[in-house]
């Protein structure tokens, strides 16, 4: 029998934590202006899991730039940890995992907003939204 892998992570202060079971649905980067502004970085790196495979513990607040997404952060340290984008998926920030080098992005969204110096040759590239939840 194969044991389900559990990956853990959370915010900078440790108050908000998560456990993600199994394998993610996909791993990507986003260069949209909202991701850039909320992170202060040139892109957002994330992992998409089925919402029923992730357990979140601790207090958090949410902020929404659009009706379809709630960006959730720790109420103590302000670290971004995850986004609730739909009833079926949760987007976890790649940097929120306790262990580095767990995942490699396979695509990028909003590539038309990508910094000209940033080139990652093997990513599937979408000029705007990736489209579809698959």
Short mmCIF file of N, CA, C and O in Angstrom, two decimals:
data_model
loop_
_atom_site.label_atom_id
_atom_site.label_comp_id
_atom_site.label_asym_id
_atom_site.label_seq_id
_atom_site.Cartn_x
_atom_site.Cartn_y
_atom_site.Cartn_z
N UNK A 1 0.83 -1.18 0.00
CA UNK A 1 0.00 0.00 0.00
C UNK A 1 0.88 1.24 0.00
O UNK A 1 1.84 1.34 0.75
N UNK A 2 0.55 2.21 -0.83
CA UNK A 2 1.30 3.46 -0.91
C UNK A 2 0.77 4.43 0.13
O UNK A 2 -0.43 4.65 0.25
N UNK A 3 1.69 5.03 0.88
CA UNK A 3 1.32 6.01 1.89
C UNK A 3 1.16 7.39 1.25
O UNK A 3 1.97 7.78 0.42
N UNK A 4 0.11 8.10 1.61
CA UNK A 4 -0.13 9.44 1.10
C UNK A 4 0.87 10.40 1.70
O UNK A 4 1.05 10.45 2.91
N UNK A 5 1.54 11.15 0.85
CA UNK A 5 2.53 12.12 1.32
C UNK A 5 1.82 13.34 1.89
O UNK A 5 0.86 13.84 1.30
N UNK A 6 2.29 13.81 3.04
CA UNK A 6 1.75 15.02 3.66
C UNK A 6 2.86 16.06 3.69
O UNK A 6 3.96 15.80 4.17
N UNK A 7 2.55 17.24 3.14
CA UNK A 7 3.49 18.36 3.15
C UNK A 7 2.92 19.45 4.05
O UNK A 7 1.72 19.70 4.04
N UNK A 8 3.80 20.09 4.80
CA UNK A 8 3.36 21.09 5.77
C UNK A 8 3.94 22.46 5.44
O UNK A 8 4.90 22.58 4.69
N UNK A 9 3.34 23.46 6.04
CA UNK A 9 3.85 24.82 5.86
C UNK A 9 3.04 25.79 6.68
O UNK A 9 2.21 25.41 7.49
N UNK A 10 3.30 27.07 6.44
CA UNK A 10 2.56 28.10 7.15
C UNK A 10 3.19 29.46 6.98
O UNK A 10 4.02 29.69 6.10
N UNK A 11 2.81 30.34 7.87
CA UNK A 11 3.27 31.73 7.84
C UNK A 11 4.63 31.88 8.51
O UNK A 11 5.16 30.94 9.08
N UNK A 12 5.15 33.08 8.50
CA UNK A 12 6.48 33.37 9.06
C UNK A 12 6.51 33.20 10.58
O UNK A 12 7.50 32.73 11.14
N UNK A 13 5.42 33.55 11.28
CA UNK A 13 5.44 33.46 12.75
C UNK A 13 4.98 32.10 13.27
O UNK A 13 5.15 31.81 14.44
N UNK A 14 4.39 31.27 12.40
CA UNK A 14 3.97 29.92 12.80
C UNK A 14 2.56 29.81 13.33
O UNK A 14 2.10 28.72 13.64
N UNK A 15 1.83 30.92 13.42
CA UNK A 15 0.47 30.91 13.94
C UNK A 15 -0.50 30.25 12.94
O UNK A 15 -1.41 29.54 13.33
N UNK A 16 -0.32 30.47 11.64
CA UNK A 16 -1.18 29.94 10.59
C UNK A 16 -0.44 28.82 9.88
O UNK A 16 0.63 29.05 9.31
N UNK A 17 -0.97 27.60 9.93
CA UNK A 17 -0.28 26.45 9.34
C UNK A 17 -1.24 25.69 8.42
O UNK A 17 -2.45 25.88 8.46
N UNK A 18 -0.65 24.80 7.62
CA UNK A 18 -1.46 23.93 6.76
C UNK A 18 -0.79 22.59 6.60
O UNK A 18 0.42 22.44 6.78
N UNK A 19 -1.59 21.59 6.23
CA UNK A 19 -1.13 20.28 5.80
C UNK A 19 -1.78 20.01 4.46
O UNK A 19 -3.01 20.14 4.33
N UNK A 20 -0.99 19.63 3.48
CA UNK A 20 -1.49 19.28 2.15
C UNK A 20 -1.21 17.81 1.91
O UNK A 20 -0.07 17.36 2.04
N UNK A 21 -2.25 17.05 1.59
CA UNK A 21 -2.13 15.61 1.39
C UNK A 21 -2.09 15.27 -0.09
O UNK A 21 -2.83 15.84 -0.89
N UNK A 22 -1.21 14.34 -0.43
CA UNK A 22 -1.16 13.86 -1.81
C UNK A 22 -0.37 14.79 -2.71
O UNK A 22 0.49 15.54 -2.28
N UNK A 23 -0.71 14.73 -3.99
CA UNK A 23 0.00 15.51 -5.00
C UNK A 23 -0.86 16.67 -5.48
O UNK A 23 -2.07 16.55 -5.54
N UNK A 24 -0.24 17.77 -5.84
CA UNK A 24 -1.01 18.91 -6.34
C UNK A 24 -1.59 18.65 -7.72
O UNK A 24 -1.12 17.77 -8.44
N UNK A 25 -2.60 19.43 -8.07
CA UNK A 25 -3.20 19.35 -9.40
C UNK A 25 -2.29 20.01 -10.44
O UNK A 25 -2.19 19.56 -11.57
N UNK A 26 -1.66 21.13 -10.04
CA UNK A 26 -0.76 21.84 -10.95
C UNK A 26 0.08 22.83 -10.15
O UNK A 26 -0.25 23.17 -9.01
N UNK A 27 1.14 23.32 -10.80
CA UNK A 27 2.07 24.27 -10.18
C UNK A 27 2.37 25.35 -11.20
O UNK A 27 2.70 25.05 -12.35
N UNK A 28 2.24 26.60 -10.80
CA UNK A 28 2.42 27.66 -11.78
C UNK A 28 2.97 28.95 -11.21
O UNK A 28 3.24 29.06 -10.01
N UNK A 29 3.14 29.90 -12.11
CA UNK A 29 3.57 31.26 -11.78
C UNK A 29 2.52 32.21 -12.32
O UNK A 29 1.91 31.95 -13.35
N UNK A 30 2.37 33.36 -11.65
CA UNK A 30 1.47 34.39 -12.17
C UNK A 30 2.19 35.73 -12.13
O UNK A 30 2.81 36.09 -11.12
N UNK A 31 2.09 36.45 -13.22
CA UNK A 31 2.74 37.76 -13.36
C UNK A 31 1.71 38.90 -13.36
O UNK A 31 2.06 40.03 -13.70
N UNK A 32 0.45 38.63 -13.00
CA UNK A 32 -0.57 39.68 -13.05
C UNK A 32 -0.25 40.79 -12.06
O UNK A 32 0.50 40.60 -11.11
N UNK A 33 -0.83 41.94 -12.28
CA UNK A 33 -0.53 43.10 -11.43
C UNK A 33 -0.99 42.89 -9.99
O UNK A 33 -0.32 43.34 -9.07
N UNK A 34 -2.08 42.18 -9.76
CA UNK A 34 -2.51 41.94 -8.38
C UNK A 34 -1.49 41.07 -7.65
O UNK A 34 -1.09 41.40 -6.53
N UNK A 35 -1.04 39.99 -8.28
CA UNK A 35 -0.02 39.13 -7.64
C UNK A 35 1.26 39.91 -7.39
O UNK A 35 1.89 39.75 -6.34
N UNK A 36 1.65 40.74 -8.32
CA UNK A 36 2.86 41.54 -8.16
C UNK A 36 2.71 42.51 -6.98
O UNK A 36 3.61 42.62 -6.15
N UNK A 37 1.57 43.19 -6.91
CA UNK A 37 1.36 44.20 -5.87
C UNK A 37 1.25 43.59 -4.47
O UNK A 37 1.82 44.11 -3.52
N UNK A 38 0.50 42.50 -4.33
CA UNK A 38 0.32 41.94 -2.98
C UNK A 38 1.58 41.29 -2.44
O UNK A 38 1.77 41.23 -1.23
N UNK A 39 2.44 40.81 -3.34
CA UNK A 39 3.66 40.14 -2.88
C UNK A 39 4.87 41.07 -2.84
O UNK A 39 5.83 40.79 -2.13
N UNK A 40 4.83 42.14 -3.63
CA UNK A 40 6.01 42.99 -3.75
C UNK A 40 7.10 42.32 -4.56
O UNK A 40 8.25 42.75 -4.57
N UNK A 41 6.75 41.25 -5.24
CA UNK A 41 7.70 40.47 -6.05
C UNK A 41 7.25 40.51 -7.51
O UNK A 41 6.09 40.81 -7.80
N UNK A 42 8.13 40.18 -8.46
CA UNK A 42 7.76 40.25 -9.87
C UNK A 42 6.79 39.15 -10.31
O UNK A 42 6.25 39.22 -11.41
N UNK A 43 6.55 38.15 -9.48
CA UNK A 43 5.59 37.10 -9.80
C UNK A 43 5.20 36.36 -8.54
O UNK A 43 5.83 36.48 -7.49
N UNK A 44 4.14 35.57 -8.65
CA UNK A 44 3.64 34.73 -7.58
C UNK A 44 3.85 33.28 -8.00
O UNK A 44 3.49 32.91 -9.11
N UNK A 45 4.45 32.47 -7.14
CA UNK A 45 4.62 31.03 -7.40
C UNK A 45 3.66 30.28 -6.48
O UNK A 45 3.60 30.56 -5.29
N UNK A 46 2.91 29.33 -7.04
CA UNK A 46 1.87 28.67 -6.27
C UNK A 46 1.67 27.21 -6.69
O UNK A 46 2.08 26.79 -7.76
N UNK A 47 1.00 26.50 -5.80
CA UNK A 47 0.64 25.10 -6.00
C UNK A 47 -0.87 25.01 -5.82
O UNK A 47 -1.41 25.56 -4.86
N UNK A 48 -1.54 24.32 -6.73
CA UNK A 48 -2.99 24.14 -6.63
C UNK A 48 -3.29 22.72 -6.14
O UNK A 48 -2.84 21.75 -6.74
N UNK A 49 -4.04 22.66 -5.04
CA UNK A 49 -4.49 21.38 -4.47
C UNK A 49 -6.02 21.35 -4.48
O UNK A 49 -6.66 22.41 -4.41
N UNK A 50 -6.60 20.14 -4.51
CA UNK A 50 -8.03 20.04 -4.25
C UNK A 50 -8.29 20.56 -2.82
O UNK A 50 -7.52 20.23 -1.90
N UNK A 51 -9.31 21.35 -2.62
CA UNK A 51 -9.56 21.97 -1.32
C UNK A 51 -9.74 20.91 -0.22
O UNK A 51 -9.35 21.14 0.93
N UNK A 52 -10.28 19.75 -0.55
CA UNK A 52 -10.50 18.73 0.47
C UNK A 52 -9.23 17.97 0.84
O UNK A 52 -9.25 17.10 1.72
N UNK A 53 -8.10 18.30 0.22
CA UNK A 53 -6.82 17.67 0.55
C UNK A 53 -5.94 18.59 1.41
O UNK A 53 -4.79 18.25 1.71
N UNK A 54 -6.47 19.74 1.81
CA UNK A 54 -5.68 20.71 2.59
C UNK A 54 -6.43 21.05 3.88
O UNK A 54 -7.62 21.34 3.86
N UNK A 55 -5.71 21.00 5.00
CA UNK A 55 -6.25 21.39 6.30
C UNK A 55 -5.50 22.64 6.75
O UNK A 55 -4.26 22.63 6.78
N UNK A 56 -6.23 23.68 7.08
CA UNK A 56 -5.65 24.95 7.54
C UNK A 56 -5.95 25.11 9.02
O UNK A 56 -7.09 24.87 9.45
N UNK A 57 -4.95 25.51 9.81
CA UNK A 57 -5.12 25.75 11.24
C UNK A 57 -4.59 27.14 11.58
O UNK A 57 -3.52 27.54 11.09
N UNK A 58 -5.31 27.84 12.42
CA UNK A 58 -4.89 29.17 12.84
C UNK A 58 -5.79 30.25 12.27
O UNK A 58 -6.62 30.01 11.40
N UNK A 59 -5.61 31.45 12.79
CA UNK A 59 -6.44 32.58 12.37
C UNK A 59 -5.87 33.23 11.12
O UNK A 59 -4.66 33.39 10.98
N UNK A 60 -6.78 33.60 10.21
CA UNK A 60 -6.37 34.31 9.00
C UNK A 60 -7.46 35.28 8.60
O UNK A 60 -8.60 35.19 9.05
N UNK A 61 -7.09 36.21 7.78
CA UNK A 61 -8.02 37.17 7.19
C UNK A 61 -7.89 37.04 5.69
O UNK A 61 -6.89 36.57 5.18
N UNK A 62 -8.90 37.53 5.00
CA UNK A 62 -8.89 37.47 3.56
C UNK A 62 -9.10 38.84 2.95
O UNK A 62 -9.66 39.74 3.57
N UNK A 63 -8.63 38.97 1.73
CA UNK A 63 -8.81 40.19 0.94
C UNK A 63 -9.08 39.76 -0.48
O UNK A 63 -8.45 38.83 -0.99
N UNK A 64 -10.03 40.43 -1.13
CA UNK A 64 -10.39 40.06 -2.50
C UNK A 64 -10.26 41.24 -3.45
O UNK A 64 -10.82 42.30 -3.19
N UNK A 65 -9.52 41.03 -4.51
CA UNK A 65 -9.44 42.02 -5.59
C UNK A 65 -10.55 41.76 -6.60
O UNK A 65 -10.98 42.66 -7.30
N UNK A 66 -10.99 40.50 -6.67
CA UNK A 66 -12.05 40.10 -7.59
C UNK A 66 -13.01 39.17 -6.84
O UNK A 66 -12.61 38.54 -5.86
N UNK A 67 -14.24 39.05 -7.29
CA UNK A 67 -15.20 38.18 -6.61
C UNK A 67 -14.78 36.70 -6.59
O UNK A 67 -15.18 35.96 -5.70
N UNK A 68 -13.97 36.27 -7.54
CA UNK A 68 -13.63 34.85 -7.62
C UNK A 68 -12.41 34.43 -6.81
O UNK A 68 -12.06 33.26 -6.78
N UNK A 69 -11.76 35.34 -6.10
CA UNK A 69 -10.55 34.97 -5.37
C UNK A 69 -10.45 35.69 -4.03
O UNK A 69 -10.69 36.89 -3.95
N UNK A 70 -10.14 34.94 -2.98
CA UNK A 70 -9.87 35.52 -1.67
C UNK A 70 -8.44 35.17 -1.28
O UNK A 70 -8.09 34.00 -1.14
N UNK A 71 -7.61 36.18 -1.10
CA UNK A 71 -6.21 35.99 -0.74
C UNK A 71 -6.11 36.02 0.77
O UNK A 71 -6.50 37.01 1.40
N UNK A 72 -5.61 34.94 1.36
CA UNK A 72 -5.65 34.78 2.81
C UNK A 72 -4.25 34.92 3.42
O UNK A 72 -3.28 34.40 2.91
N UNK A 73 -4.21 35.62 4.56
CA UNK A 73 -2.95 35.93 5.20
C UNK A 73 -3.08 35.81 6.72
O UNK A 73 -4.18 35.89 7.27
N UNK A 74 -1.94 35.64 7.40
CA UNK A 74 -1.89 35.51 8.85
C UNK A 74 -2.29 36.82 9.51
O UNK A 74 -1.82 37.89 9.10
N UNK A 75 -3.11 36.74 10.55
CA UNK A 75 -3.54 37.95 11.26
C UNK A 75 -2.44 38.52 12.15
O UNK A 75 -2.51 39.67 12.56
N UNK A 76 -1.41 37.73 12.44
CA UNK A 76 -0.33 38.19 13.30
C UNK A 76 0.80 38.80 12.48
O UNK A 76 1.16 39.97 12.66
N UNK A 77 1.39 38.03 11.56
CA UNK A 77 2.58 38.51 10.84
C UNK A 77 2.28 39.03 9.43
O UNK A 77 3.12 39.63 8.80
N UNK A 78 1.07 38.79 8.92
CA UNK A 78 0.69 39.28 7.60
C UNK A 78 1.16 38.44 6.44
O UNK A 78 0.91 38.79 5.29
N UNK A 79 1.83 37.32 6.69
CA UNK A 79 2.31 36.46 5.60
C UNK A 79 1.16 35.93 4.76
O UNK A 79 0.16 35.45 5.29
N UNK A 80 1.33 36.02 3.45
CA UNK A 80 0.38 35.39 2.54
C UNK A 80 0.63 33.89 2.57
O UNK A 80 1.77 33.45 2.47
N UNK A 81 -0.40 33.12 2.71
CA UNK A 81 -0.23 31.67 2.77
C UNK A 81 -1.01 30.97 1.66
O UNK A 81 -0.49 30.08 1.01
N UNK A 82 -2.26 31.37 1.44
CA UNK A 82 -3.06 30.68 0.43
C UNK A 82 -4.12 31.60 -0.14
O UNK A 82 -4.41 32.65 0.40
N UNK A 83 -4.70 31.15 -1.26
CA UNK A 83 -5.83 31.82 -1.90
C UNK A 83 -6.96 30.81 -2.02
O UNK A 83 -6.71 29.64 -2.32
N UNK A 84 -8.15 31.29 -1.81
CA UNK A 84 -9.34 30.47 -2.08
C UNK A 84 -9.93 30.97 -3.39
O UNK A 84 -10.52 32.05 -3.41
N UNK A 85 -9.72 30.20 -4.44
CA UNK A 85 -10.13 30.62 -5.78
C UNK A 85 -11.44 29.99 -6.23
O UNK A 85 -12.05 30.45 -7.17
N UNK A 86 -11.83 28.90 -5.59
CA UNK A 86 -13.08 28.23 -5.94
C UNK A 86 -13.45 27.30 -4.80
O UNK A 86 -12.69 27.13 -3.85
N UNK A 87 -14.62 26.68 -4.91
CA UNK A 87 -15.04 25.73 -3.88
C UNK A 87 -14.26 24.43 -3.95
O UNK A 87 -14.26 23.65 -3.01
N UNK A 88 -13.57 24.19 -5.08
CA UNK A 88 -12.91 22.91 -5.27
C UNK A 88 -11.38 22.97 -5.20
O UNK A 88 -10.74 21.93 -5.09
N UNK A 89 -10.80 24.19 -5.28
CA UNK A 89 -9.34 24.30 -5.29
C UNK A 89 -8.85 25.34 -4.29
O UNK A 89 -9.53 26.31 -4.01
N UNK A 90 -7.62 25.11 -3.81
CA UNK A 90 -6.94 26.06 -2.95
C UNK A 90 -5.54 26.29 -3.53
O UNK A 90 -4.88 25.34 -3.97
N UNK A 91 -5.15 27.54 -3.60
CA UNK A 91 -3.83 27.91 -4.14
C UNK A 91 -2.91 28.23 -2.96
O UNK A 91 -3.15 29.17 -2.22
N UNK A 92 -1.88 27.43 -2.79
CA UNK A 92 -0.93 27.62 -1.69
C UNK A 92 0.34 28.25 -2.24
O UNK A 92 0.88 27.80 -3.26
N UNK A 93 0.82 29.29 -1.57
CA UNK A 93 2.05 29.96 -1.99
C UNK A 93 3.22 28.99 -1.87
O UNK A 93 3.40 28.34 -0.83
N UNK A 94 4.00 28.89 -2.91
CA UNK A 94 5.14 27.97 -2.94
C UNK A 94 6.11 28.23 -1.78
O UNK A 94 6.61 27.30 -1.16
N UNK A 95 6.33 29.49 -1.46
CA UNK A 95 7.24 29.85 -0.37
C UNK A 95 6.69 29.58 1.01
O UNK A 95 7.43 29.69 2.00
N UNK A 96 5.42 29.20 1.14
CA UNK A 96 4.82 28.92 2.44
C UNK A 96 5.08 27.49 2.91
O UNK A 96 4.86 27.17 4.08
N UNK A 97 5.57 26.63 2.03
CA UNK A 97 5.87 25.25 2.43
C UNK A 97 7.12 25.23 3.31
O UNK A 97 8.04 26.03 3.13
N UNK A 98 7.15 24.30 4.27
CA UNK A 98 8.29 24.19 5.18
C UNK A 98 9.56 23.74 4.49
O UNK A 98 10.65 24.04 4.93
N UNK A 99 9.41 23.00 3.42
CA UNK A 99 10.55 22.43 2.70
C UNK A 99 10.71 23.09 1.33
O UNK A 99 9.73 23.28 0.62
N UNK A 100 11.93 23.45 0.94
CA UNK A 100 12.12 24.00 -0.41
C UNK A 100 12.23 22.87 -1.44
O UNK A 100 12.36 21.69 -1.09
N UNK A 101 12.16 23.24 -2.70
CA UNK A 101 12.38 22.32 -3.82
C UNK A 101 11.40 21.15 -3.89
O UNK A 101 11.75 20.06 -4.32
N UNK A 102 10.17 21.39 -3.47
CA UNK A 102 9.15 20.35 -3.55
C UNK A 102 8.50 20.28 -4.93
O UNK A 102 8.13 19.21 -5.39
N UNK A 103 8.34 21.43 -5.57
CA UNK A 103 7.56 21.51 -6.80
C UNK A 103 8.28 22.38 -7.83
O UNK A 103 9.01 23.29 -7.47
N UNK A 104 8.01 22.09 -9.09
CA UNK A 104 8.53 22.89 -10.20
C UNK A 104 7.36 23.38 -11.03
O UNK A 104 6.54 22.57 -11.49
N UNK A 105 7.25 24.69 -11.24
CA UNK A 105 6.16 25.20 -12.07
C UNK A 105 6.22 24.64 -13.48
O UNK A 105 7.29 24.42 -14.03
N UNK A 106 5.03 24.41 -14.05
CA UNK A 106 4.95 23.92 -15.43
C UNK A 106 4.33 24.94 -16.37
O UNK A 106 4.34 24.75 -17.58
N UNK A 107 3.77 26.03 -15.83
CA UNK A 107 3.15 27.06 -16.67
C UNK A 107 3.24 28.41 -15.99
O UNK A 107 3.52 28.51 -14.80
N UNK A 108 3.01 29.45 -16.77
CA UNK A 108 2.94 30.81 -16.25
C UNK A 108 1.73 31.52 -16.85
O UNK A 108 1.42 31.35 -18.03
N UNK A 109 1.05 32.28 -16.00
CA UNK A 109 -0.11 33.07 -16.44
C UNK A 109 0.28 34.55 -16.44
O UNK A 109 1.20 34.96 -15.76
N UNK A 110 -0.43 35.30 -17.26
CA UNK A 110 -0.18 36.74 -17.41
C UNK A 110 1.26 37.02 -17.84
O UNK A 110 1.90 37.96 -17.36
N UNK A 111 1.74 36.21 -18.76
CA UNK A 111 3.13 36.37 -19.24
C UNK A 111 3.36 37.72 -19.90
O UNK A 111 4.49 38.21 -19.93
N UNK A 112 2.31 38.36 -20.38
CA UNK A 112 2.50 39.69 -20.98
C UNK A 112 2.94 40.72 -19.95
O UNK A 112 3.44 41.78 -20.29
N UNK A 113 2.80 40.41 -18.66
CA UNK A 113 3.25 41.28 -17.57
C UNK A 113 4.60 40.84 -16.99
O UNK A 113 5.10 41.45 -16.06
N UNK A 114 5.18 39.79 -17.54
CA UNK A 114 6.45 39.25 -17.05
C UNK A 114 7.58 40.26 -17.22
O UNK A 114 7.65 40.95 -18.23
N UNK A 115 8.46 40.35 -16.24
CA UNK A 115 9.66 41.18 -16.34
C UNK A 115 10.50 40.69 -17.52
O UNK A 115 10.68 39.48 -17.70
N UNK A 116 11.03 41.60 -18.32
CA UNK A 116 11.75 41.20 -19.53
C UNK A 116 13.01 40.37 -19.23
O UNK A 116 13.43 39.57 -20.04
N UNK A 117 13.57 40.51 -18.05
CA UNK A 117 14.79 39.77 -17.69
C UNK A 117 14.49 38.35 -17.21
O UNK A 117 15.39 37.54 -17.07
N UNK A 118 13.24 38.04 -16.96
CA UNK A 118 12.87 36.73 -16.43
C UNK A 118 12.46 35.81 -17.56
O UNK A 118 11.46 36.03 -18.23
N UNK A 119 13.23 34.77 -17.80
CA UNK A 119 12.92 33.79 -18.83
C UNK A 119 13.08 32.38 -18.25
O UNK A 119 14.14 32.04 -17.74
N UNK A 120 12.02 31.62 -18.32
CA UNK A 120 12.05 30.23 -17.87
C UNK A 120 11.60 29.40 -19.06
O UNK A 120 10.41 29.30 -19.36
N UNK A 121 12.55 28.81 -19.79
CA UNK A 121 12.29 28.25 -21.12
C UNK A 121 11.27 27.12 -21.21
O UNK A 121 10.60 27.00 -22.21
N UNK A 122 11.12 26.28 -20.22
CA UNK A 122 10.27 25.10 -20.37
C UNK A 122 8.84 25.26 -19.86
O UNK A 122 8.11 24.29 -19.74
N UNK A 123 8.42 26.50 -19.56
CA UNK A 123 7.07 26.71 -19.06
C UNK A 123 6.08 26.92 -20.20
O UNK A 123 6.39 27.60 -21.17
N UNK A 124 4.90 26.34 -20.06
CA UNK A 124 3.82 26.70 -20.97
C UNK A 124 3.41 28.11 -20.59
O UNK A 124 3.24 28.43 -19.40
N UNK A 125 3.26 28.98 -21.56
CA UNK A 125 3.06 30.40 -21.29
C UNK A 125 1.70 30.87 -21.80
O UNK A 125 1.34 30.62 -22.94
N UNK A 126 0.95 31.55 -20.93
CA UNK A 126 -0.35 32.11 -21.28
C UNK A 126 -0.25 33.63 -21.18
O UNK A 126 0.19 34.14 -20.15
N UNK A 127 -0.62 34.38 -22.23
CA UNK A 127 -0.50 35.85 -22.20
C UNK A 127 -1.31 36.48 -21.07
O UNK A 127 -0.91 37.47 -20.50
N UNK A 128 -2.47 35.87 -20.75
CA UNK A 128 -3.30 36.35 -19.65
C UNK A 128 -3.65 35.15 -18.78
O UNK A 128 -2.78 34.35 -18.48
N UNK A 129 -4.90 35.04 -18.37
CA UNK A 129 -5.29 33.90 -17.52
C UNK A 129 -5.09 32.58 -18.23
O UNK A 129 -5.22 32.48 -19.44
N UNK A 130 -4.80 31.57 -17.45
CA UNK A 130 -4.61 30.22 -17.95
C UNK A 130 -5.90 29.68 -18.53
O UNK A 130 -5.91 28.94 -19.49
N UNK A 131 -7.03 30.03 -17.92
CA UNK A 131 -8.33 29.53 -18.36
C UNK A 131 -8.59 28.13 -17.86
O UNK A 131 -7.67 27.37 -17.61
N UNK A 132 -9.82 27.82 -17.61
CA UNK A 132 -10.20 26.49 -17.15
C UNK A 132 -9.54 26.09 -15.85
O UNK A 132 -8.45 26.51 -15.55
N UNK A 133 -10.19 25.29 -15.08
CA UNK A 133 -9.67 24.85 -13.78
C UNK A 133 -8.96 23.51 -13.86
O UNK A 133 -8.54 22.98 -12.86
N UNK A 134 -8.86 22.94 -15.02
CA UNK A 134 -8.25 21.59 -15.15
C UNK A 134 -6.76 21.62 -14.95
O UNK A 134 -6.11 22.61 -14.99
#
